[in-house]
CSV table of C-alpha atoms and ligand atoms in Angstrom, one decimal:
chain,number,residue,atom,x,y,z
A,26,MET,CA,27.7,89.4,78.2
A,27,SER,CA,28.0,91.5,74.9
A,28,ASN,CA,31.7,91.5,73.5
A,29,GLN,CA,33.4,94.7,73.9
A,30,ILE,CA,35.1,96.2,71.3
A,31,LEU,CA,38.1,98.8,71.0
A,32,VAL,CA,37.3,101.1,67.8
A,33,THR,CA,40.3,103.0,67.5
A,34,GLY,CA,39.9,106.6,65.7
A,35,GLY,CA,35.7,105.4,65.5
A,36,THR,CA,34.2,108.7,65.1
A,37,GLY,CA,36.0,109.0,62.4
A,38,PHE,CA,34.3,108.0,58.3
A,39,ILE,CA,34.9,104.6,58.4
A,40,GLY,CA,34.8,103.6,61.9
A,41,SER,CA,31.8,105.5,62.9
A,42,HIS,CA,30.2,103.4,60.0
A,43,THR,CA,31.3,100.6,61.2
A,44,VAL,CA,30.4,101.3,65.1
A,45,VAL,CA,26.8,101.5,64.3
A,46,GLU,CA,27.3,97.8,62.7
A,47,LEU,CA,28.6,96.9,65.6
A,48,GLN,CA,25.7,98.1,68.0
A,49,ASN,CA,23.6,96.8,65.6
A,50,SER,CA,25.6,92.9,65.7
A,51,GLY,CA,25.1,93.2,69.6
A,52,TYR,CA,28.5,94.6,70.3
A,53,ASP,CA,29.5,96.6,73.6
A,54,VAL,CA,31.7,99.8,71.2
A,55,VAL,CA,33.8,101.7,73.6
A,56,ILE,CA,35.9,104.8,71.1
A,57,VAL,CA,38.9,105.7,71.5
A,58,ASP,CA,39.6,108.8,69.8
A,59,ASN,CA,42.3,112.2,69.5
A,60,LEU,CA,39.5,114.3,67.3
A,61,SER,CA,42.1,115.8,65.4
A,62,ASN,CA,40.1,114.8,62.6
A,63,SER,CA,36.7,114.4,63.2
A,64,LYS,CA,33.8,116.1,65.8
A,65,ILE,CA,32.9,114.1,69.3
A,66,GLU,CA,29.4,115.2,67.8
A,67,VAL,CA,29.5,111.9,66.0
A,68,LEU,CA,28.3,110.1,69.3
A,69,ASP,CA,25.4,111.8,69.0
A,70,GLN,CA,24.3,110.8,65.7
A,71,ILE,CA,25.8,106.9,66.7
A,72,GLU,CA,23.4,107.3,69.1
A,73,GLU,CA,20.3,108.5,66.8
A,74,ILE,CA,21.1,105.7,64.5
A,75,THR,CA,21.2,103.2,66.3
A,76,GLY,CA,20.0,103.9,70.1
A,77,ILE,CA,23.4,103.6,72.0
A,78,LYS,CA,25.4,106.4,72.5
A,79,PRO,CA,29.4,104.2,72.2
A,80,LYS,CA,31.5,105.0,75.0
A,81,PHE,CA,34.1,107.0,74.7
A,82,GLU,CA,38.1,108.6,75.6
A,83,GLN,CA,39.6,111.3,73.7
A,84,PHE,CA,43.6,110.2,73.8
A,85,ASP,CA,46.3,110.2,71.6
A,86,LEU,CA,47.6,106.4,71.2
A,87,THR,CA,51.1,107.7,70.9
A,88,ASP,CA,51.1,108.3,74.0
A,89,LYS,CA,51.6,104.5,75.9
A,90,ASN,CA,51.2,105.9,79.5
A,91,LYS,CA,46.6,107.2,78.7
A,92,LEU,CA,47.1,103.9,76.7
A,93,ALA,CA,48.2,101.5,79.2
A,94,GLY,CA,45.7,103.8,81.6
A,95,PHE,CA,42.3,103.2,78.9
A,96,PHE,CA,43.7,99.1,78.9
A,97,GLU,CA,43.1,99.1,83.1
A,98,LYS,CA,40.2,100.4,82.8
A,99,TYR,CA,38.6,98.9,80.1
A,100,SER,CA,40.1,95.1,81.4
A,101,ASN,CA,37.1,93.2,79.3
A,102,LEU,CA,38.1,93.9,76.1
A,103,ASP,CA,37.3,90.7,73.7
A,104,ALA,CA,39.0,92.8,70.5
A,105,ILE,CA,40.8,96.0,68.7
A,106,ILE,CA,39.8,97.5,65.5
A,107,HIS,CA,42.2,100.1,64.1
A,108,PHE,CA,41.1,102.8,62.7
A,109,ALA,CA,43.2,105.8,64.2
A,110,ALA,CA,46.0,106.6,61.9
A,111,SER,CA,47.0,110.0,59.4
A,112,LYS,CA,45.9,109.2,55.9
A,113,ALA,CA,46.5,112.1,53.5
A,114,VAL,CA,48.4,110.4,50.6
A,115,GLY,CA,49.6,114.8,50.1
A,116,GLU,CA,49.8,116.0,53.6
A,117,SER,CA,52.3,112.2,54.4
A,118,VAL,CA,54.2,113.5,51.5
A,119,GLU,CA,54.9,117.0,52.8
A,120,LYS,CA,55.4,116.0,56.6
A,121,PRO,CA,56.7,111.6,56.0
A,122,LEU,CA,58.3,112.0,59.4
A,123,MET,CA,54.9,113.0,61.2
A,124,TYR,CA,53.3,109.8,59.7
A,125,TYR,CA,55.8,107.7,60.6
A,126,HIS,CA,55.3,108.7,64.3
A,127,ASN,CA,51.6,108.8,64.4
A,128,ASN,CA,50.9,105.9,62.4
A,129,LEU,CA,53.8,103.7,63.6
A,130,ASN,CA,53.9,104.6,67.0
A,131,SER,CA,50.3,104.2,67.5
A,132,LEU,CA,49.9,100.2,66.4
A,133,MET,CA,52.8,99.6,68.3
A,134,ASN,CA,51.3,100.9,71.7
A,135,ILE,CA,48.5,98.9,70.3
A,136,MET,CA,50.0,95.5,70.4
A,137,GLN,CA,52.2,96.2,72.8
A,138,CYS,CA,49.4,96.6,75.0
A,139,MET,CA,47.8,93.3,73.4
A,140,ASN,CA,50.4,91.5,75.0
A,141,ASP,CA,50.4,93.2,78.2
A,142,PHE,CA,46.8,92.9,79.3
A,143,ASP,CA,45.8,89.8,77.2
A,144,VAL,CA,43.5,91.4,74.3
A,145,ASN,CA,44.5,88.8,71.4
A,146,ASN,CA,42.1,90.0,68.9
A,147,LEU,CA,42.7,93.4,66.0
A,148,VAL,CA,41.6,94.1,63.0
A,149,PHE,CA,43.4,96.4,61.3
A,150,SER,CA,42.3,99.1,58.6
A,151,SER,CA,45.1,99.0,55.5
A,152,SER,CA,44.6,99.6,52.0
A,153,CYS,CA,45.3,99.1,48.4
A,154,THR,CA,47.8,101.9,48.6
A,155,VAL,CA,49.9,98.7,49.5
A,156,TYR,CA,49.7,97.1,46.3
A,157,GLY,CA,51.0,100.8,44.2
A,158,GLN,CA,49.9,100.1,40.3
A,159,PRO,CA,49.5,96.1,39.9
A,160,GLU,CA,50.6,94.3,36.4
A,161,LYS,CA,47.8,92.3,36.8
A,162,LEU,CA,44.5,92.7,37.5
A,163,PRO,CA,42.4,92.4,39.2
A,164,VAL,CA,44.0,92.2,41.9
A,165,THR,CA,44.7,89.6,44.8
A,166,GLU,CA,46.0,88.6,47.8
A,167,GLN,CA,48.6,87.2,46.3
A,168,THR,CA,49.3,90.0,44.3
A,169,PRO,CA,52.5,91.7,45.4
A,170,ARG,CA,52.8,94.5,47.7
A,171,LYS,CA,55.1,97.2,46.2
A,172,GLU,CA,56.9,100.2,47.1
A,173,ALA,CA,54.3,102.5,48.6
A,174,GLU,CA,53.4,106.1,46.4
A,175,SER,CA,53.8,107.6,49.6
A,176,PRO,CA,55.0,108.1,53.5
A,177,TYR,CA,50.8,107.6,54.1
A,178,GLY,CA,51.1,103.9,52.1
A,179,ASN,CA,54.6,103.2,53.1
A,180,THR,CA,53.0,103.2,57.2
A,181,LYS,CA,50.2,101.0,56.0
A,182,SER,CA,52.4,97.9,54.7
A,183,ILE,CA,54.5,98.7,57.4
A,184,CYS,CA,52.1,98.4,59.8
A,185,GLU,CA,51.2,94.9,57.9
A,186,ASP,CA,54.2,93.9,58.3
A,187,ILE,CA,54.4,94.6,62.8
A,188,ILE,CA,51.1,92.8,62.8
A,189,ARG,CA,52.3,89.8,60.9
A,190,ASP,CA,56.0,89.7,63.0
A,191,THR,CA,54.1,91.0,66.3
A,192,VAL,CA,51.2,88.4,65.8
A,193,TYR,CA,53.7,85.3,65.2
A,194,ALA,CA,55.7,86.1,68.4
A,195,ASN,CA,52.6,85.8,70.9
A,196,SER,CA,51.2,82.2,69.7
A,197,LYS,CA,47.9,83.9,71.7
A,198,LEU,CA,47.0,86.5,69.0
A,199,LYS,CA,44.9,87.1,66.0
A,200,GLY,CA,44.9,89.7,63.1
A,201,ILE,CA,43.2,90.4,60.2
A,202,ALA,CA,44.1,93.0,58.4
A,203,LEU,CA,41.4,94.5,56.0
A,204,ARG,CA,42.9,96.0,52.1
A,205,TYR,CA,40.2,98.9,50.8
A,206,PHE,CA,39.3,99.9,47.8
A,207,ASN,CA,38.2,103.4,48.0
A,208,PRO,CA,35.4,104.0,50.4
A,209,ILE,CA,32.7,106.2,49.6
A,210,GLY,CA,29.0,106.9,50.5
A,211,ALA,CA,27.5,107.3,53.5
A,212,HIS,CA,24.5,105.8,56.0
A,213,GLU,CA,21.4,105.9,54.3
A,214,THR,CA,20.1,108.0,57.4
A,215,ALA,CA,22.7,110.6,56.5
A,216,LYS,CA,23.4,111.3,60.4
A,217,ILE,CA,26.9,110.2,59.8
A,218,GLY,CA,29.2,110.3,56.9
A,219,GLU,CA,32.9,111.8,55.0
A,220,LEU,CA,33.5,115.7,57.0
A,221,PRO,CA,37.0,116.3,54.8
A,222,LEU,CA,38.1,119.6,56.7
A,223,GLY,CA,39.5,121.7,54.6
A,224,ILE,CA,39.7,120.7,50.2
A,225,PRO,CA,38.8,117.3,50.0
A,226,ASN,CA,41.5,115.5,48.3
A,227,ASN,CA,39.4,112.7,47.7
A,228,LEU,CA,36.9,112.4,44.2
A,229,ILE,CA,33.7,112.4,46.1
A,230,PRO,CA,33.6,114.6,48.6
A,231,PHE,CA,34.5,117.4,45.8
A,232,LEU,CA,32.5,116.9,43.8
A,233,THR,CA,29.6,117.1,46.0
A,234,GLN,CA,30.5,119.7,46.8
A,235,THR,CA,31.3,121.0,43.7
A,236,VAL,CA,27.5,120.1,42.9
A,237,ALA,CA,26.5,122.2,46.2
A,238,GLY,CA,28.1,125.3,45.2
A,239,ILE,CA,31.1,125.3,48.0
A,240,ARG,CA,33.7,124.7,44.7
A,241,GLU,CA,33.4,126.2,41.5
A,242,GLU,CA,34.0,123.2,39.0
A,243,LEU,CA,35.6,119.6,39.9
A,244,SER,CA,38.6,119.4,37.8
A,245,VAL,CA,39.3,115.9,36.9
A,246,PHE,CA,42.8,114.8,37.0
A,247,GLY,CA,43.5,113.3,33.8
A,248,ASP,CA,42.0,112.0,30.9
A,249,ASP,CA,45.1,110.4,29.0
A,250,TYR,CA,45.6,107.3,31.0
A,251,ASN,CA,44.8,103.7,28.9
A,252,THR,CA,41.4,103.3,29.8
A,253,PRO,CA,38.5,103.2,27.8
A,254,ASP,CA,37.3,106.3,28.9
A,255,GLY,CA,40.9,108.0,29.2
A,256,SER,CA,40.7,108.6,32.6
A,257,ALA,CA,41.6,106.7,35.7
A,258,ILE,CA,40.0,103.5,37.3
A,259,ARG,CA,39.8,103.0,41.0
A,260,ASP,CA,37.2,100.3,43.3
A,261,TYR,CA,34.7,102.5,45.0
A,262,ILE,CA,33.3,100.6,47.6
A,263,HIS,CA,29.9,101.8,49.5
A,264,VAL,CA,31.1,102.8,53.3
A,265,VAL,CA,28.8,100.6,55.3
A,266,ASP,CA,29.6,97.3,52.4
A,267,LEU,CA,33.3,98.5,54.1
A,268,ALA,CA,31.7,98.9,58.1
A,269,LYS,CA,30.2,95.5,57.3
A,270,ALA,CA,33.4,93.2,56.5
A,271,HIS,CA,34.4,94.6,60.0
A,272,VAL,CA,31.5,93.5,61.6
A,273,VAL,CA,32.3,89.8,60.0
A,274,ALA,CA,35.9,90.2,60.2
A,275,ILE,CA,35.3,90.5,64.2
A,276,GLU,CA,33.4,88.0,64.4
A,277,ARG,CA,35.8,85.3,62.4
A,278,LEU,CA,38.2,86.4,65.3
A,279,LEU,CA,36.5,85.7,68.0
A,280,GLU,CA,34.9,82.7,66.8
A,281,ASN,CA,38.4,81.4,66.1
A,282,LYS,CA,37.6,80.8,62.0
A,283,ASN,CA,40.5,82.2,61.3
A,284,GLN,CA,42.9,80.1,59.3
A,285,LYS,CA,46.1,81.3,59.8
A,286,ALA,CA,46.9,84.4,62.7
A,287,TYR,CA,47.5,86.4,60.1
A,288,GLU,CA,44.8,87.3,57.5
A,289,TYR,CA,44.5,90.0,55.1
A,290,PHE,CA,41.5,90.2,52.7
A,291,ASN,CA,41.0,93.2,50.0
A,292,VAL,CA,37.6,94.7,50.5
A,293,GLY,CA,35.9,96.1,47.3
A,294,THR,CA,33.1,95.6,44.5
A,295,GLY,CA,35.4,94.2,42.3
A,296,ASN,CA,34.5,96.6,40.3
A,297,GLY,CA,36.5,98.8,37.9
A,298,VAL,CA,34.6,102.6,37.4
A,299,SER,CA,36.3,105.3,35.6
A,300,VAL,CA,36.2,109.1,37.1
A,301,LEU,CA,33.7,110.3,34.3
A,302,GLU,CA,32.1,107.0,34.8
A,303,ILE,CA,31.5,107.9,38.4
A,304,ILE,CA,30.2,111.0,37.0
A,305,GLU,CA,27.3,110.1,34.7
A,306,SER,CA,27.0,107.4,37.4
A,307,PHE,CA,26.1,110.9,39.9
A,308,GLU,CA,24.9,112.4,36.9
A,309,ARG,CA,22.0,109.6,36.6
A,310,ALA,CA,21.5,108.7,40.4
A,311,THR,CA,20.9,112.1,41.7
A,312,ARG,CA,19.5,114.3,38.5
A,313,GLU,CA,21.8,117.1,39.2
A,314,LYS,CA,25.0,117.7,36.9
A,315,VAL,CA,28.9,118.0,37.4
A,316,PRO,CA,31.2,120.6,36.0
A,317,TYR,CA,33.5,119.5,35.7
A,318,LYS,CA,37.3,120.5,33.7
A,319,ILE,CA,39.8,117.6,32.5
A,320,VAL,CA,43.4,119.2,33.7
A,321,ASP,CA,46.5,117.5,34.1
A,322,ARG,CA,47.3,114.1,35.7
A,323,ARG,CA,48.1,114.4,39.5
A,324,ALA,CA,51.2,113.4,40.7
A,325,GLY,CA,51.0,110.2,42.6
A,326,ASP,CA,47.9,108.7,41.0
A,327,ILE,CA,48.3,105.3,39.7
A,328,GLU,CA,46.1,104.5,35.9
A,329,LYS,CA,43.6,101.4,37.1
A,330,ILE,CA,43.2,99.5,40.1
A,331,TYR,CA,40.4,97.7,41.2
A,332,ALA,CA,39.8,94.1,43.4
A,333,ASP,CA,39.6,90.7,42.8
A,334,THR,CA,37.2,89.8,46.3
A,335,SER,CA,36.7,85.9,46.2
A,336,LEU,CA,38.6,85.7,48.4
A,337,ALA,CA,36.5,87.6,50.9
A,338,ASN,CA,33.2,87.0,49.3
A,339,ASP,CA,34.6,82.6,50.0
A,340,GLU,CA,37.0,83.1,53.3
A,341,LEU,CA,34.7,85.5,54.9
A,342,GLY,CA,31.0,85.2,53.6
A,343,TRP,CA,31.0,88.9,52.8
A,344,GLU,CA,29.8,91.1,49.6
A,345,ALA,CA,29.6,94.5,48.7
A,346,LYS,CA,26.0,94.9,48.4
A,347,SER,CA,25.1,98.3,47.3
A,348,THR,CA,24.9,99.5,43.1
A,349,LEU,CA,27.2,102.5,42.4
A,350,ASP,CA,24.4,104.5,42.0
A,351,GLU,CA,23.0,103.8,45.2
A,352,THR,CA,26.7,104.6,46.8
A,353,LEU,CA,26.3,108.0,45.2
A,354,HIS,CA,22.8,109.1,45.8
A,355,SER,CA,23.9,108.3,49.9
A,356,ALA,CA,27.0,110.6,49.6
A,357,TRP,CA,24.5,113.8,47.6
A,358,LYS,CA,22.3,113.0,50.0
A,359,TRP,CA,25.0,112.7,53.0
A,360,GLN,CA,26.3,116.7,51.5
A,361,LYS,CA,22.6,118.3,51.8
A,362,HIS,CA,22.4,117.1,55.3
A,363,ILE,CA,25.1,118.9,56.1
A,364,MET,CA,24.2,122.0,54.5
A,365,ALA,CA,20.6,122.1,55.8
B,27,WQD,C1,40.5,108.6,43.0
B,27,WQD,C2,40.5,109.0,41.8
B,27,WQD,C3,41.7,111.0,41.3
B,27,WQD,C4,39.9,114.2,43.3
B,27,WQD,C5,43.6,107.1,47.8
B,27,WQD,C6,44.5,106.8,48.9
B,27,WQD,C7,43.7,105.8,49.8
B,27,WQD,C8,42.6,106.6,50.2
B,27,WQD,C9,41.6,106.8,49.3
B,27,WQD,C10,42.6,106.7,52.7
B,27,WQD,C11,41.9,109.4,41.2
B,27,WQD,C12,40.9,111.7,40.8
B,27,WQD,C13,40.6,113.0,42.4
B,27,WQD,C14,39.7,115.6,42.1
B,27,WQD,C15,40.3,113.7,40.3
B,27,WQD,N1,43.4,107.3,51.9
B,27,WQD,N2,40.7,112.6,41.4
B,27,WQD,N3,39.6,114.9,41.2
B,27,WQD,O1,43.7,108.5,45.3
B,27,WQD,O2,42.0,107.0,44.7
B,27,WQD,O3,42.9,107.4,46.7
B,27,WQD,O4,42.0,107.5,49.0
B,27,WQD,O5,42.6,105.8,53.2
B,27,WQD,O6,44.5,105.0,50.3
B,27,WQD,O7,45.3,106.6,48.4
B,27,WQD,O8,41.2,108.4,46.0
B,27,WQD,O9,39.6,110.1,45.9
B,27,WQD,O10,41.6,111.2,46.0
B,27,WQD,O11,41.1,109.9,44.0
B,27,WQD,O12,39.6,113.8,39.3
B,27,WQD,O13,39.4,116.5,42.8
B,27,WQD,O14,40.0,110.1,41.4
B,27,WQD,O15,42.8,111.2,40.7
B,27,WQD,O16,42.1,108.7,39.9
B,27,WQD,P1,42.6,107.8,45.4
B,27,WQD,P2,41.3,109.3,45.2
């Protein structure tokens, strides 16, 4: 009997790629999603990749009665991976209460049900945004968290504290937070990928839509940063490498290999790459031209951040494997697929 894993937000970008890797590793997956930022067709696309259509329930995790009913129905859950959250940085500045309501209540309802229904293992989708602009690079897990740059980032930081405190109050619970850097790219089959609704906030979908002719020109937000080419630096990680880190984290918990009841890990490549280097890499990998212009910095952006991944490498036995060119090529293949 294979372990049953609840994946909240499992029809989303990172969630769907993680469901594929869980199924490839023999786990039985059930998805809960409210479809506010994803499409139900993703279930069919996952099935096309793995041959297994995940079980699916549609409701909002802020509805604690619906969630309790779900836990009654699925009474043999072994672990939970919690992705479901609102995640647009800019939107969170305009609608902070919506972000605090959704992201905090969803997590608190999940943890209440973990207590009530004896489900003891949680992997949480956190973010490097909890570090703000670090003084020292690369960022390790000992780098102090900073005042978040946005309500979105603050919800991630608060959620980490909620998990830590709840886990320490119930000796049966174990939790791992994975602090993502910048997830990009798509599954090699191009059957699943990033599906931003409306005008993309993030660099890669805007870039691929520009090359595809959907957007006029890519704006590079600033070339006056204190970096080698003046554009801002991030740690871009292939979404499939990120998905695999979740499987490893689940295994760590199910096999009781965790050192502490609550742990957190940086999940990045360890390489800092600038926006202009992304453009160069994309053009090299795809032989396509990226029309762009340099504009002013975007408010709230930090200058540079990239991960020290040695803890995840050593403790989880995980590392990102994809090259930047391969990752950007997968993003372009996905863009062409969704336009076909
Ligand atoms: C990357 C770089 C921009 C768009 C945010 C969240 C993080 C996670 C990922 C949710 C920056 C530059 C961007 C554009 C540009 N969110 N850029 N032109 O801001 O690093 O991270 O998204 O999970 O938690 O903080 O990602 O892709 O928006 O920006 O020049 O049209 O690309 O200035 O330097 P970011 P991003």
